[in-house]
Structure formats: structure tokens, C-alpha cells
Coordinates of C-alpha atoms and ligand atoms in Angstrom, one line a residue:
M1 CA 4.8 -17.4 -5.6
L2 CA 2.0 -16.8 -8.0
P3 CA -0.7 -18.9 -6.4
R4 CA 0.0 -17.5 -3.0
A5 CA 0.0 -14.0 -4.3
L6 CA -3.4 -14.7 -5.9
L7 CA -4.6 -15.9 -2.6
L8 CA -3.9 -12.7 -0.9
A9 CA -5.1 -10.8 -3.9
A10 CA -8.3 -12.8 -3.5
S11 CA -8.3 -11.7 0.0
A12 CA -8.9 -8.2 -0.8
L13 CA -12.6 -8.3 -1.5
F14 CA -14.6 -6.8 1.3
V15 CA -18.3 -7.1 1.3
T16 CA -19.6 -5.7 -1.9
V17 CA -16.7 -3.7 -3.2
L18 CA -16.6 -1.4 -6.1
A19 CA -13.4 0.3 -6.5
Q20 CA -14.4 3.6 -8.0
D21 CA -16.2 4.2 -4.7
D22 CA -13.0 3.9 -2.7
G23 CA -11.3 6.9 -4.0
S24 CA -12.7 8.3 -7.2
V25 CA -12.0 11.7 -8.5
S26 CA -14.2 13.5 -11.0
G27 CA -12.1 16.5 -11.8
P28 CA -9.3 18.7 -10.5
T29 CA -8.9 18.6 -6.7
S30 CA -6.6 21.6 -6.5
S31 CA -5.7 24.8 -8.2
A32 CA -2.7 27.2 -7.9
A33 CA -4.8 29.8 -6.1
A34 CA -6.2 27.2 -3.7
A35 CA -2.8 25.8 -3.0
G36 CA -1.1 29.1 -2.2
Y37 CA 2.0 26.9 -2.0
S38 CA 5.5 28.3 -1.6
C39 CA 8.7 26.5 -0.7
D40 CA 12.3 27.7 -0.9
P41 CA 14.4 24.9 -2.4
T42 CA 17.6 26.5 -1.0
K43 CA 16.2 25.9 2.5
C44 CA 14.3 22.7 2.0
K45 CA 16.8 20.0 1.1
L46 CA 16.9 16.3 0.8
P47 CA 16.9 13.9 2.5
T48 CA 14.7 15.4 5.1
C49 CA 12.8 18.1 3.1
N50 CA 11.6 18.2 -0.5
C51 CA 9.5 20.9 -2.1
A52 CA 6.4 20.0 -4.1
S53 CA 7.7 20.0 -7.6
T54 CA 7.0 18.6 -11.0
S55 CA 10.7 18.0 -11.5
P56 CA 12.5 15.0 -10.2
P57 CA 14.6 15.2 -7.0
G58 CA 18.2 16.0 -6.7
G59 CA 18.5 17.9 -9.9
L60 CA 18.3 14.7 -11.9
S61 CA 16.9 14.6 -15.4
P62 CA 13.4 13.3 -15.4
S63 CA 12.6 9.7 -14.5
Y64 CA 9.5 7.6 -14.3
T65 CA 7.2 5.4 -11.9
L66 CA 4.1 3.3 -12.0
D67 CA 2.2 1.1 -9.4
A68 CA 0.4 -3.0 -9.7
V69 CA -0.4 -6.9 -8.3
N70 CA 1.3 -10.2 -8.5
Q71 CA -0.5 -12.1 -11.3
F72 CA 0.9 -9.1 -13.2
L73 CA 4.3 -9.0 -11.5
A74 CA 5.5 -12.4 -10.5
H75 CA 6.9 -13.1 -13.9
R76 CA 8.5 -9.7 -14.3
Q77 CA 11.9 -8.3 -13.5
N78 CA 13.2 -4.9 -13.0
P79 CA 16.4 -3.9 -14.9
N80 CA 18.4 -5.1 -12.0
G81 CA 16.9 -8.6 -12.2
C82 CA 14.8 -8.4 -9.1
Q83 CA 11.1 -9.0 -9.0
P84 CA 8.9 -5.9 -8.5
K85 CA 7.3 -5.4 -5.1
T86 CA 4.1 -3.7 -4.1
T87 CA 2.7 -1.7 -1.2
Y88 CA -0.3 -3.2 0.5
Y89 CA -2.6 -0.9 2.4
T90 CA -4.1 -3.3 5.0
S91 CA -7.2 -3.2 7.1
L92 CA -8.3 -5.5 9.9
N93 CA -11.6 -7.0 8.7
F94 CA -11.2 -10.1 6.6
T95 CA -7.4 -10.1 6.9
N96 CA -5.7 -13.4 7.0
Y97 CA -2.7 -12.3 9.0
T98 CA -0.4 -15.1 8.0
L99 CA -0.6 -13.9 4.4
V100 CA 0.4 -10.5 5.5
T101 CA 3.4 -12.0 7.2
D102 CA 4.3 -14.0 4.0
W103 CA 3.9 -11.0 1.8
F104 CA 6.1 -8.9 4.0
V105 CA 8.8 -11.5 4.2
A106 CA 8.7 -11.8 0.5
G107 CA 9.8 -8.2 0.3
N108 CA 6.6 -6.3 -0.1
E109 CA 5.6 -3.2 1.9
I110 CA 2.8 -3.5 4.4
A111 CA 1.1 -0.2 5.1
D112 CA -1.9 1.0 7.1
H113 CA -5.4 1.5 5.8
T114 CA -7.2 1.8 9.3
M115 CA -8.7 -1.1 11.3
T116 CA -12.3 -1.0 10.1
H117 CA -12.0 1.0 7.0
V118 CA -13.4 4.4 8.0
G119 CA -13.0 7.7 6.2
D120 CA -11.4 10.7 8.1
P121 CA -10.2 8.1 10.6
P122 CA -9.9 8.7 14.3
V123 CA -6.5 8.2 15.7
D124 CA -7.3 4.8 17.3
E125 CA -8.3 3.4 13.9
I126 CA -4.9 4.3 12.5
N127 CA -2.8 3.3 15.5
G128 CA -4.7 0.2 16.5
N129 CA -4.0 -1.2 13.1
L130 CA -0.2 -0.7 13.7
I131 CA -0.6 -2.6 16.9
A132 CA -2.6 -5.5 15.4
L133 CA -0.2 -5.8 12.4
N134 CA 2.8 -5.9 14.7
A135 CA 1.2 -8.4 17.1
L136 CA -0.6 -10.7 14.7
A137 CA 1.4 -10.4 11.4
G138 CA 4.8 -9.9 13.0
I139 CA 5.4 -6.7 11.0
P140 CA 8.1 -4.6 12.7
L141 CA 6.8 -1.3 13.8
K142 CA 9.5 0.6 11.9
S143 CA 8.5 -1.1 8.7
I144 CA 4.9 0.3 8.7
I145 CA 5.7 3.7 7.4
G146 CA 2.9 4.5 5.0
F147 CA -0.8 5.2 5.2
R148 CA -3.7 5.5 2.7
A149 CA -7.1 6.7 3.9
P150 CA -10.2 4.6 3.2
F151 CA -12.2 6.2 0.4
L152 CA -9.1 8.5 0.1
N153 CA -11.1 10.5 2.7
Y154 CA -8.5 12.3 4.9
S155 CA -8.4 15.5 6.8
V156 CA -5.6 17.7 8.2
N157 CA -6.2 15.8 11.4
T158 CA -5.4 12.6 9.7
L159 CA -2.1 13.9 8.5
K160 CA -1.3 15.3 12.0
A161 CA -2.2 11.9 13.6
L162 CA 0.1 10.1 11.1
Y163 CA 2.9 12.5 11.9
A164 CA 2.4 12.0 15.7
A165 CA 2.4 8.2 15.3
G166 CA 5.8 8.2 13.6
F167 CA 4.6 7.5 10.0
T168 CA 6.9 8.6 7.2
Y169 CA 4.3 9.2 4.5
D170 CA 0.7 9.5 3.5
S171 CA -0.6 8.5 0.1
S172 CA -4.2 9.6 0.1
S173 CA -4.1 12.7 -2.0
A174 CA -5.0 12.9 -5.7
S175 CA -3.2 14.6 -8.6
A176 CA -6.0 15.2 -11.0
I177 CA -4.5 17.9 -13.3
A178 CA -2.7 16.3 -16.2
V179 CA 1.1 16.8 -16.5
T180 CA 0.5 18.4 -19.9
D181 CA -1.5 21.2 -18.2
P182 CA 0.7 24.1 -17.1
G183 CA -1.1 24.2 -13.8
T184 CA -0.5 20.5 -13.1
D185 CA -0.5 19.2 -9.6
A186 CA 1.5 16.1 -10.5
Y187 CA 4.2 16.7 -8.0
W188 CA 6.9 14.2 -7.2
P189 CA 6.5 13.0 -3.6
Y190 CA 7.3 16.0 -1.3
T191 CA 7.6 16.7 2.4
L192 CA 5.0 18.8 4.2
D193 CA 7.5 21.3 5.6
N194 CA 5.5 23.9 3.7
G195 CA 2.1 22.2 3.8
M196 CA 0.1 20.4 1.2
A197 CA 0.1 21.3 -2.4
N198 CA -2.6 18.7 -3.5
D199 CA -6.3 18.5 -2.9
C200 CA -6.5 22.1 -1.8
L201 CA -10.1 22.4 -3.0
D202 CA -11.2 19.3 -1.2
V203 CA -9.6 19.2 2.2
A204 CA -10.4 21.9 4.7
D205 CA -7.6 23.9 6.2
S206 CA -5.0 22.3 4.1
C207 CA -2.6 24.2 1.7
K208 CA -1.4 27.8 2.0
G209 CA 1.3 26.4 4.2
Q210 CA -0.8 23.9 6.1
P211 CA -0.4 21.5 7.7
A212 CA 3.3 22.1 8.3
L213 CA 4.7 18.7 9.2
P214 CA 8.5 18.8 8.7
G215 CA 10.0 15.7 7.1
F216 CA 6.6 14.0 6.6
W217 CA 6.1 12.9 3.0
E218 CA 3.0 13.1 0.8
F219 CA 2.8 10.7 -2.2
P220 CA 0.1 12.0 -4.5
M221 CA -1.8 9.4 -6.4
Y222 CA -1.6 10.3 -10.1
A223 CA -4.8 10.1 -12.1
Y224 CA -5.1 8.8 -15.7
F225 CA -6.9 10.8 -18.3
D226 CA -9.1 9.4 -21.1
N227 CA -9.9 11.2 -24.3
R228 CA -12.1 13.7 -22.4
G229 CA -9.0 15.1 -20.6
A230 CA -9.8 16.8 -17.3
A231 CA -13.4 15.5 -17.5
G232 CA -12.2 11.9 -17.8
T233 CA -10.1 11.1 -14.8
H234 CA -9.5 7.6 -13.5
L235 CA -7.7 6.8 -10.3
M236 CA -8.5 3.5 -8.4
D237 CA -8.9 0.4 -10.5
P238 CA -9.1 2.3 -13.8
W239 CA -10.0 -0.9 -15.6
L240 CA -13.3 -1.0 -13.8
D241 CA -14.3 2.4 -15.1
N242 CA -15.9 3.2 -18.4
A243 CA -13.5 5.1 -20.6
N244 CA -14.3 8.1 -22.7
G245 CA -17.8 8.4 -21.3
E246 CA -18.8 5.1 -22.9
S247 CA -21.6 3.0 -21.3
K248 CA -19.6 -0.1 -20.6
I249 CA -16.0 -1.2 -19.9
N250 CA -13.9 -1.2 -23.0
D251 CA -10.4 -2.6 -22.3
T252 CA -9.1 -1.4 -25.6
A253 CA -10.1 2.2 -24.7
T254 CA -8.7 1.8 -21.2
L255 CA -5.4 0.5 -22.5
E256 CA -5.2 3.5 -24.9
Y257 CA -5.6 6.1 -22.2
M258 CA -3.3 4.3 -19.8
K259 CA -0.6 4.3 -22.4
S260 CA -1.2 8.0 -23.3
T261 CA -1.1 9.2 -19.7
F262 CA 2.0 7.1 -19.2
M263 CA 3.6 8.7 -22.3
D264 CA 2.7 12.2 -21.1
H265 CA 4.6 11.5 -17.9
Y266 CA 7.4 9.6 -19.7
N267 CA 8.0 12.3 -22.3
G268 CA 7.8 15.1 -19.7
N269 CA 9.2 15.2 -16.2
R270 CA 8.6 11.5 -15.6
Q271 CA 6.7 11.9 -12.4
P272 CA 5.7 8.5 -11.0
I273 CA 2.5 7.0 -12.2
G274 CA 0.6 4.5 -10.2
L275 CA -1.5 1.4 -10.6
Y276 CA -3.8 1.7 -7.6
T277 CA -6.0 -1.4 -7.2
H278 CA -8.2 -3.5 -5.0
P279 CA -6.5 -6.7 -6.1
V280 CA -9.6 -8.9 -5.5
H281 CA -11.3 -7.4 -8.5
L282 CA -8.8 -9.2 -10.6
S283 CA -8.7 -12.5 -8.7
T284 CA -9.2 -15.5 -10.8
T285 CA -9.5 -17.8 -7.8
Y286 CA -11.8 -16.1 -5.4
P287 CA -15.3 -17.6 -5.4
G288 CA -17.8 -15.3 -7.0
V289 CA -15.2 -13.0 -8.6
N290 CA -15.0 -13.4 -12.3
P291 CA -12.7 -10.8 -13.8
S292 CA -12.8 -10.7 -17.6
N293 CA -9.7 -12.3 -19.2
S294 CA -9.7 -9.3 -21.5
T295 CA -9.1 -7.0 -18.6
I296 CA -6.4 -9.2 -17.1
N297 CA -4.7 -9.5 -20.5
M298 CA -5.0 -5.7 -21.0
I299 CA -3.2 -5.0 -17.8
N300 CA -0.4 -7.4 -18.7
T301 CA -0.2 -5.9 -22.1
F302 CA 0.1 -2.4 -20.5
L303 CA 2.9 -3.6 -18.3
D304 CA 4.7 -5.5 -21.1
W305 CA 4.6 -2.3 -23.1
A306 CA 5.7 -0.1 -20.2
Q307 CA 8.6 -2.3 -19.6
E308 CA 9.6 -2.1 -23.2
Q309 CA 10.2 1.7 -22.7
S310 CA 13.8 2.4 -21.7
N311 CA 14.7 2.6 -18.1
V312 CA 11.3 1.7 -16.6
W313 CA 11.2 0.2 -13.1
I314 CA 8.3 -1.1 -11.2
I315 CA 8.6 -0.2 -7.6
N316 CA 6.5 0.3 -4.5
N317 CA 6.2 3.4 -2.3
A318 CA 8.8 2.4 0.2
Q319 CA 11.3 1.9 -2.6
L320 CA 10.3 5.2 -4.2
L321 CA 10.8 7.0 -0.9
A322 CA 14.3 5.5 -0.4
W323 CA 15.2 6.8 -3.9
M324 CA 13.6 10.2 -3.3
Q325 CA 15.6 10.7 -0.1
N326 CA 18.8 9.8 -1.9
P327 CA 18.2 10.2 -5.6
K328 CA 20.6 8.3 -7.9
S329 CA 21.0 8.6 -11.6
I330 CA 20.4 5.7 -13.9
A331 CA 24.1 4.7 -13.9
D332 CA 23.9 4.3 -10.1
L333 CA 20.6 2.6 -9.7
D334 CA 22.3 -0.7 -8.8
Q335 CA 23.5 1.0 -5.7
V336 CA 20.0 1.7 -4.3
D337 CA 19.7 -0.9 -1.5
A338 CA 15.9 -0.6 -1.6
F339 CA 15.8 -1.9 -5.2
K340 CA 17.9 -5.0 -4.4
C341 CA 16.4 -8.5 -4.2
S342 CA 15.7 -9.5 -0.6
T343 CA 15.7 -13.2 0.2
P344 CA 16.2 -14.0 3.9
Q345 CA 18.7 -16.9 4.3
V346 CA 16.7 -19.4 6.4
D347 CA 17.2 -23.1 5.7
A348 CA 14.1 -24.5 4.1
S349 CA 14.2 -27.6 6.3
T350 CA 13.9 -25.5 9.5
K351 CA 10.5 -25.7 11.2
I352 CA 9.8 -22.1 12.1
C353 CA 6.7 -20.0 11.8
N354 CA 8.3 -17.0 10.0
G355 CA 6.4 -15.9 7.0
I356 CA 8.1 -18.4 4.6
P357 CA 5.7 -21.0 3.4
A358 CA 8.2 -23.9 3.4
N359 CA 9.3 -23.2 6.9
E360 CA 5.9 -22.5 8.5
D361 CA 3.9 -25.3 7.1
G362 CA 1.9 -27.0 9.9
L363 CA 2.8 -24.4 12.5
L364 CA 0.1 -21.8 12.0
S365 CA -2.5 -21.0 14.6
H366 CA -6.1 -21.1 13.3
C367 CA -8.2 -18.3 14.8
D368 CA -11.7 -19.4 14.1
F369 CA -13.7 -16.3 14.6
P370 CA -17.1 -16.3 12.9
D371 CA -16.7 -12.9 11.2
F372 CA -13.3 -13.4 9.7
P373 CA -11.4 -16.6 10.6
F374 CA -7.7 -16.1 10.0
F375 CA -4.3 -17.8 10.5
T376 CA -1.3 -16.4 12.3
C377 CA 2.1 -17.4 13.5
Y378 CA 1.8 -15.4 16.6
G379 CA -1.0 -17.1 18.6
C380 CA -4.7 -16.3 18.4
P381 CA -6.2 -13.5 20.4
E382 CA -9.0 -14.5 22.8
T383 CA -11.3 -12.1 21.1
E384 CA -11.3 -10.5 17.7
P385 CA -9.1 -7.3 17.7
T386 CA -11.2 -4.2 17.8
V387 CA -10.4 -0.5 17.8
D388 CA -10.9 -0.4 21.5
N389 CA -8.6 -3.4 22.0
P390 CA -6.3 -4.1 19.0
N391 CA -4.2 -6.6 20.9
P392 CA -6.4 -8.8 23.1
Q393 CA -5.0 -11.5 25.4
Q394 CA -3.7 -14.6 23.7
Q395 CA -5.8 -17.7 23.7
V396 CA -3.7 -20.7 24.5
P397 CA -5.0 -24.1 23.3
D398 CA -4.8 -27.0 25.7
G399 CA -1.4 -28.6 25.8
Q400 CA 0.3 -25.7 24.1
Q401 CA 2.2 -22.7 25.3
Q402 CA 1.7 -19.0 24.5
R403 CA 3.5 -17.8 21.4
F404 CA 5.9 -15.0 21.5
R405 CA 5.3 -11.9 19.4
L406 CA 8.0 -10.4 17.3
P407 CA 10.5 -8.6 19.7
A408 CA 12.4 -5.4 19.0
N409 CA 15.7 -7.2 18.4
C410 CA 14.8 -9.9 15.8
S411 CA 13.5 -9.6 12.2
T412 CA 10.4 -11.5 11.1
P413 CA 12.0 -14.3 9.1
F414 CA 14.4 -15.2 11.9
W415 CA 12.0 -15.0 14.8
D416 CA 10.6 -18.3 16.2
P417 CA 7.4 -17.3 17.9
I418 CA 7.0 -20.8 19.3
A419 CA 10.4 -21.3 20.8
G420 CA 10.6 -17.6 21.6
K421 CA 14.1 -17.3 20.2
C422 CA 15.9 -15.6 17.3
L423 CA 17.7 -17.7 14.7
C424 CA 19.8 -14.9 13.5
T425 CA 23.4 -15.5 14.5
S426 CA 25.3 -13.2 12.1
A427 CA 25.6 -9.5 11.5
T428 CA 23.9 -9.8 8.2
C429 CA 20.5 -10.4 9.9
D430 CA 21.0 -8.1 12.9
F431 CA 17.9 -6.1 13.5
V432 CA 16.6 -3.4 15.8
D433 CA 12.9 -2.3 15.6
N434 CA 11.9 1.2 16.7
S435 CA 9.3 1.9 19.3
R436 CA 6.4 4.2 18.3
P437 CA 4.4 6.7 20.4
I438 CA 1.2 4.8 20.0
G439 CA 0.7 3.2 23.4
P440 CA -2.0 4.3 25.8
N441 CA -1.6 8.0 26.9
G442 CA 1.2 8.5 24.3
A443 CA 3.5 5.9 25.8
N444 CA 5.8 4.2 23.3
L445 CA 4.9 0.8 22.0
T446 CA 7.6 -1.8 21.2
G447 CA 7.2 -5.2 19.8
G448 CA 7.4 -8.5 21.9
G449 CA 5.3 -9.9 24.7
T450 CA 2.5 -12.4 24.3
G451 CA -0.5 -10.2 23.8
G452 CA -2.9 -8.3 25.9
A453 CA -0.6 -5.4 26.3
A454 CA -0.5 -1.9 24.9
G455 CA -3.0 -0.2 22.7
A456 CA -6.3 -0.5 24.7
S457 CA -8.1 2.8 24.4
A458 CA -10.9 4.5 25.9
S459 CA -12.2 6.5 23.0
P460 CA -15.4 5.5 21.3
T461 CA -15.5 3.0 18.5
N462 CA -16.4 4.3 15.1
P463 CA -18.8 2.5 12.9
Y464 CA -17.7 0.6 9.9
V465 CA -18.4 2.4 6.7
P466 CA -18.7 0.0 3.8
F467 CA -17.1 0.7 0.4
N468 CA -20.4 1.5 -1.1
G469 CA -21.1 4.2 1.3
R470 CA -21.2 7.0 -1.2
G471 CA -24.2 5.7 -3.0
F472 CA -23.1 6.1 -6.6
A473 CA -24.7 4.2 -9.4
L474 CA -23.0 0.9 -10.2
P475 CA -22.2 -0.1 -13.7
S476 CA -24.0 -3.3 -14.4
G477 CA -22.0 -6.4 -13.9
M478 CA -19.7 -4.8 -11.4
W479 CA -21.2 -6.1 -8.2
Y480 CA -19.4 -9.0 -6.8
A481 CA -21.0 -11.5 -4.5
T482 CA -20.7 -10.7 -0.8
V483 CA -17.8 -12.7 0.4
L484 CA -17.7 -14.7 3.6
G485 CA -14.6 -16.0 5.2
A486 CA -11.2 -14.7 5.7
V487 CA -10.2 -12.1 3.3
G488 CA -8.0 -9.1 3.7
A489 CA -8.9 -5.6 2.9
V490 CA -5.8 -4.7 0.9
L491 CA -5.0 -2.1 -1.6
G492 CA -2.1 -2.8 -3.8
T493 CA 0.1 -0.1 -5.2
W494 CA 3.0 -0.6 -7.5
G495 CA 5.1 1.8 -9.5
V496 CA 6.9 1.8 -12.7
F497 CA 10.0 3.8 -12.4
G498 CA 12.0 4.7 -15.4
W499 CA 15.0 6.7 -16.4
R500 CA 16.1 8.8 -19.2
L501 CA 19.7 8.2 -20.3
Ligands
NAG1 C1 -15.1 -5.0 10.9 O1 -14.6 -5.4 12.2 C2 -15.2 -4.6 13.2 C3 -14.5 -5.1 14.5 O2 -14.6 -6.4 14.7 C4 -16.7 -4.9 13.3 O3 -17.3 -4.1 14.3 C5 -17.3 -4.5 12.0 O4 -18.7 -4.9 12.0 C6 -16.6 -5.3 10.9 N1 -17.1 -4.8 9.6 C7 -17.5 -5.7 8.7 C8 -18.0 -5.2 7.4 O5 -17.5 -6.9 8.9
NAG2 C1 -15.2 11.3 5.3 O1 -15.5 10.5 6.4 C2 -16.2 11.1 7.4 C3 -16.3 10.1 8.6 O2 -16.8 8.9 8.2 C4 -17.6 11.5 6.9 O3 -18.3 12.1 7.8 C5 -17.4 12.4 5.7 O4 -18.7 12.7 5.1 C6 -16.5 11.7 4.6 N1 -16.3 12.7 3.6 C7 -16.5 12.4 2.3 C8 -16.1 13.5 1.3 O5 -16.9 11.3 1.9
NAG3 C1 -13.6 0.4 -27.7 O1 -12.6 1.4 -27.8 C2 -11.9 1.4 -29.0 C3 -10.7 2.4 -28.8 O2 -11.1 3.6 -28.4 C4 -12.9 1.8 -30.1 O3 -12.2 1.8 -31.3 C5 -14.0 0.8 -30.1 O4 -15.0 1.3 -31.0 C6 -14.6 0.7 -28.7 N1 -15.6 -0.4 -28.7 C7 -16.8 -0.2 -28.4 C8 -17.7 -1.4 -28.4 O5 -17.3 0.9 -28.0
NAG4 C1 -10.0 -17.1 -19.4 O1 -8.7 -17.6 -19.2 C2 -8.6 -18.8 -18.5 C3 -7.2 -19.1 -18.2 O2 -6.4 -18.8 -19.3 C4 -9.3 -19.9 -19.3 O3 -9.3 -21.1 -18.5 C5 -10.8 -19.5 -19.5 O4 -11.4 -20.4 -20.3 C6 -10.8 -18.1 -20.1 N1 -12.2 -17.7 -20.2 C7 -12.7 -17.1 -21.2 C8 -14.2 -16.8 -21.1 O5 -12.1 -17.0 -22.3
NAG5 C1 17.0 -9.8 22.3 O1 16.8 -9.2 23.6 C2 16.7 -10.2 24.6 C3 16.4 -9.5 25.9 O2 15.6 -8.4 25.8 C4 17.9 -11.0 24.7 O3 17.7 -12.1 25.7 C5 18.2 -11.7 23.4 O4 19.5 -12.3 23.5 C6 18.3 -10.6 22.3 N1 18.4 -11.3 21.1 C7 19.3 -10.9 20.1 C8 19.3 -11.7 18.9 O5 20.0 -10.0 20.3
NAG6 C1 9.5 7.0 21.8 O1 9.6 6.7 20.4 C2 10.2 7.8 19.7 C3 10.2 7.4 18.2 O2 8.9 7.1 17.8 C4 11.6 8.1 20.2 O3 12.0 9.2 19.5 C5 11.6 8.4 21.6 O4 12.9 8.5 22.1 C6 10.9 7.2 22.4 N1 10.8 7.5 23.8 C7 11.2 6.6 24.7 C8 11.0 7.1 26.1 O5 11.7 5.5 24.4
NAG7 C1 -5.1 -18.1 5.2 O1 -3.8 -18.3 4.7 C2 -3.4 -19.7 4.9 C3 -2.0 -19.8 4.3 O2 -1.1 -19.1 5.1 C4 -4.3 -20.6 4.2 O3 -3.9 -21.9 4.4 C5 -5.7 -20.4 4.6 O4 -6.5 -21.2 3.8 C6 -6.1 -19.0 4.5 N1 -7.4 -18.8 5.1 C7 -8.4 -18.3 4.4 C8 -9.7 -18.4 5.2 O5 -8.3 -17.8 3.3

């Protein structure tokens, strides 16, 4: 598990990436006046509605959450004995689709990060990625429920587009007012029935009741605060930032403020806290990337320490959502299906291209595109997917047959894309995917077929905006070599989720 995980972690580097650039905050992004938020908890009730609140859902006493990556997680267990899972916000460029399949089948959440990594994304960037992830990675359409905007740059239109495309949540907003501040914006995830309550100073026409998107969830990203307080916020890849206004990375100081922010949450209302990372920065196997051992050890030390606190769980956003919708107290956490271990029962000797390494060995298609070669179980497209055509015709090698994409009535580990049949023969693996209104002209898209179908669009392609688009000064030593080859633009998110007895 670990080496594979590292492989995908390695796959997250994307040209010259510096994480602070993709979603930094430098101070509060909201205020009470700007938010003008009001929500009547007697009318807005779970599971479909939840007011923005610093208190945990369902009248429970406070609990806790935090987010991370597999070199940090593979050896860990939650209190129920299951390995922690993460959410991966995935883009098209440099993505090795077979690894996305593998990670999904291993129980992680695959979420959308646009096709070509653009801020304030046009609808086709968002929806095209759903189509490509379904066609080339075999991710069921109903399993791609979350979105994070590149550069955390989203607009009201982004949220509306997500709602229209059947997403369940966005996680692009920042909470950058500490939980210890009476005006904190560290809300538990909430629905947008009454509009946004975060980022009111940053995002035009949001807040004061807008945008009203009933049942659609916002998962704020919770900042860490160093000893400068509000002037020392850290969000993405905090370990790549200089702490306390120092002039270089100091892992000791980073660990100190991560612990202190964690404790502020833990001793208060236990809002979730996240570890939001571009995993490649921490890859020990990717050529040209040399993370310091001290940083890797620091993150593991932090997680060891967090797990020593009582009732701390490490979960991903899909798991947090399931719990938010139906909150359970600590005594009942073993009843939360989303927290349970998930191992599909497929015989290891079966030759089937299904996202399980032992089964799919030797069966992958190699799609040898010059920009980003990748592997997939589901047959190579004739041309690289683009925003205009996220699901091109399939290219069929001589002597072979077209492969069959994941249909709506079979789940990924049981679908044989070569034989075009479902191995599932019992009720325990029954599966029905949902269609989504992301086809041309608003038509619904369902899985299946062999490629070349839905999703082609007439709207103009938007240019790729590299991570370093904001033009900030780079701390020395933070540039990584430009990476060639197949890598995936992936953001990992994982959460620690704890409980007070
Ligand atoms: C990302 O992929 C798109 C579509 O193939 C391409 O136009 C763009 O140049 C790529 N960006 C990078 C950085 O390779
Ligand atoms: C967000 O992205 C859009 C489109 O790329 C760009 O015009 C805008 O300047 C970006 N906003 C910020 C705050 O970076
Ligand atoms: C690193 O941070 C620690 C804790 O804040 C501090 O004691 C130490 O002096 C710092 N080291 C350097 C080299 O600045
Ligand atoms: C970092 O850790 C790795 C693996 O434990 C080890 O091989 C390497 O020598 C270490 N590097 C340094 C500079 O300590
Ligand atoms: C899935 O649907 C196809 C027809 O659309 C049908 O032939 C097949 O038996 C179904 N498979 C399962 C596992 O229900
Ligand atoms: C299209 O999909 C939506 C869910 O995204 C569903 O509610 C609707 O019934 C579907 N329409 C058709 C015609 O299947
Ligand atoms: C893509 O993933 C497969 C494993 O599924 C691996 O064999 C291959 O080397 C990866 N390709 C690249 C270019 O990383």
C-alpha cells in the first residue's frame, strides 16, 4: 500500500509547484458585517440543511477533525481499527488514471479540481473532469461529490455550477479567523440554504444570504495560526511556509503552531481541522523532489501526537459529510457506515482490470501521449482529453477489442472492462450509479459505453494557469524541478475527527 500511495503522491507535482500559491490566505477573509448571515435552526434541519455554526451538528457535544497523505497514514488506524482515508482533488494534466482507480477502490474519495487547473472555472472545466474521471478512471458519477477550486479561486458562479451539476459539496473557502476569536468563521460544514458565511470579503456577491443553494454543502478550510495570530495564517502545505515571520522553514516552529491550533479546536467546539496538501511536495520517490526528513518526521510527530488525544479520528470529507448528515455520538461511532473498512471481495487470482493491483497486473492500457502518458483500465482515448472533448473516441490497438467503460449498474472493483461484464453476483455488491445533468445541452450523463460519447462542448477552451500564476516571491529552496511524465495534479485532504466523552 505504501509504495503505491507514494507513487500517486509523487504524481501530484505539476510543473513548478509551490503550494502557498495554490490557496494562501494572508488574513481574515470574512467578518460578521460582511457575512450578514442569518439562519433559523428551527427551520434548517439535518440531514438536508445545516446552519453555519461553530457548534457541532445534532446538538452533540464538541468533536474534532483534521485532514493528510499516505506515507503518514498507511500505518495508522482510527479507533475502529480501519485505515484513514483521504480526499483527492484531481485534475486532468499529468494524471495517471489507473492510480486514481486504485486509490478509489482502496476506499479514498476522488473529487474534482477542474480539468486544466483554472481559477474561477468555467462550467466545462468542472463537468469535463467528471466525464473524464468516469470514463478513464472508472469512478462512478455518484461518487464524485466534492470540488475544490484551483488556487482556491472560486466565484458565486462556481458554486452555482457545482449545484447544477449535482455536486454535494464545495471545499474552496477559507476560515481564517481563529476559533479563539469571538468573531470566528470556523464553522462546521454547513448547507447554503442561507448563503455563504465564509470568504465574504473576498468573493463578490456572496454572503448576506447568497448564493442560496438548498442542501449544497460548504466545507470551510480551517487555517492554522502561528505565534503572530491573525497575521500568521497557514492553509495549504503549512510545512512549506515560514512560521512566525522567520526567514526560513523551521519544522519545530511549524509543529508548535499546528499543535496549538489543534488544541484551540480540541479544547473548544472541536471544529474539524484540515491537513491540506499537494502530496508531491512530500514525495521521497519522485525525481527531483527532495523533501526534508525533518519535515516528514514533523508531520508524523504531529499525527502521532494528535492520535494520542482522546477520541481523535482521521477522516476524509466524504466521511465527514456522512457524519454531518447523521451525527452520532462517540458511543455510536461504530455504527457510521462511512467510517467502516472497505475491502471489495474479489479473488486475488482473478484477472480483471478493476483498480486492485493484484488483479489488474498486465491488463492496463498504456496511453502514450507526449504531454502526459498515462495508464488506464478502460481503453486509451484516440486523443488527449480536453475541455472541448473530455471523452474522445477510444483507440483500439490491432488485434484487441474496445474496452467497456464502467456502466451504471456495476461498481468499479467488480466491473471487467475487457470482458464487458460484472463479476458481482450477490446483493452485497449490488450497485446503481446516478446519472448527472452534465451532458451536452443539459442532458443527463450516465456511465458505460466505449468512449466518444457525451460531454463534447462548444464553449471556448480556457487557458491553463500554472500554479505560480500569482507571482509571489518564492522562499529559496522551494522550487522543485519541472517534472515531465505522467503525474497527477492531486490535492490530498484528510481529517482528524475526535470526540469528547
Ligand atoms: C493541460 O492540458 C491541456 C489539455 O491537454 C493543455 O492544453 C495544457 O497545455 C496542459 N497544461 C500543462 C501545464 O501541461
Ligand atoms: C481567479 O481566476 C480568474 C480566471 O483565471 C482570474 O481572472 C482572477 O484574477 C483570479 N482571481 C484571483 C483572486 O486570483
Ligand atoms: C525554530 O523554532 C523554535 C521554536 O519556535 C525556536 O526555539 C528556534 O529558535 C527556531 N530555530 C531557528 C533556527 O530559528
Ligand atoms: C532521510 O531519511 C531516509 C530514509 O529514512 C534516509 O535514507 C536518508 O539518509 C535521510 N536523509 C538525511 C539527509 O538524513
Ligand atoms: C446491467 O445492465 C445491463 C443492460 O443494461 C444488463 O445486461 C446486465 O445484466 C446488468 N448487470 C447487472 C449486474 O445487473
Ligand atoms: C437527470 O439526473 C438527475 C440527477 O442528477 C435526476 O434527478 C433526473 O431525474 C435525471 N433525468 C432523467 C431524464 O433521467
Ligand atoms: C502509472 O501507474 C502505473 C501503475 O498503475 C505504473 O505502472 C506506471 O509506471 C505509472 N506511470 C507513470 C508514468 O507514472
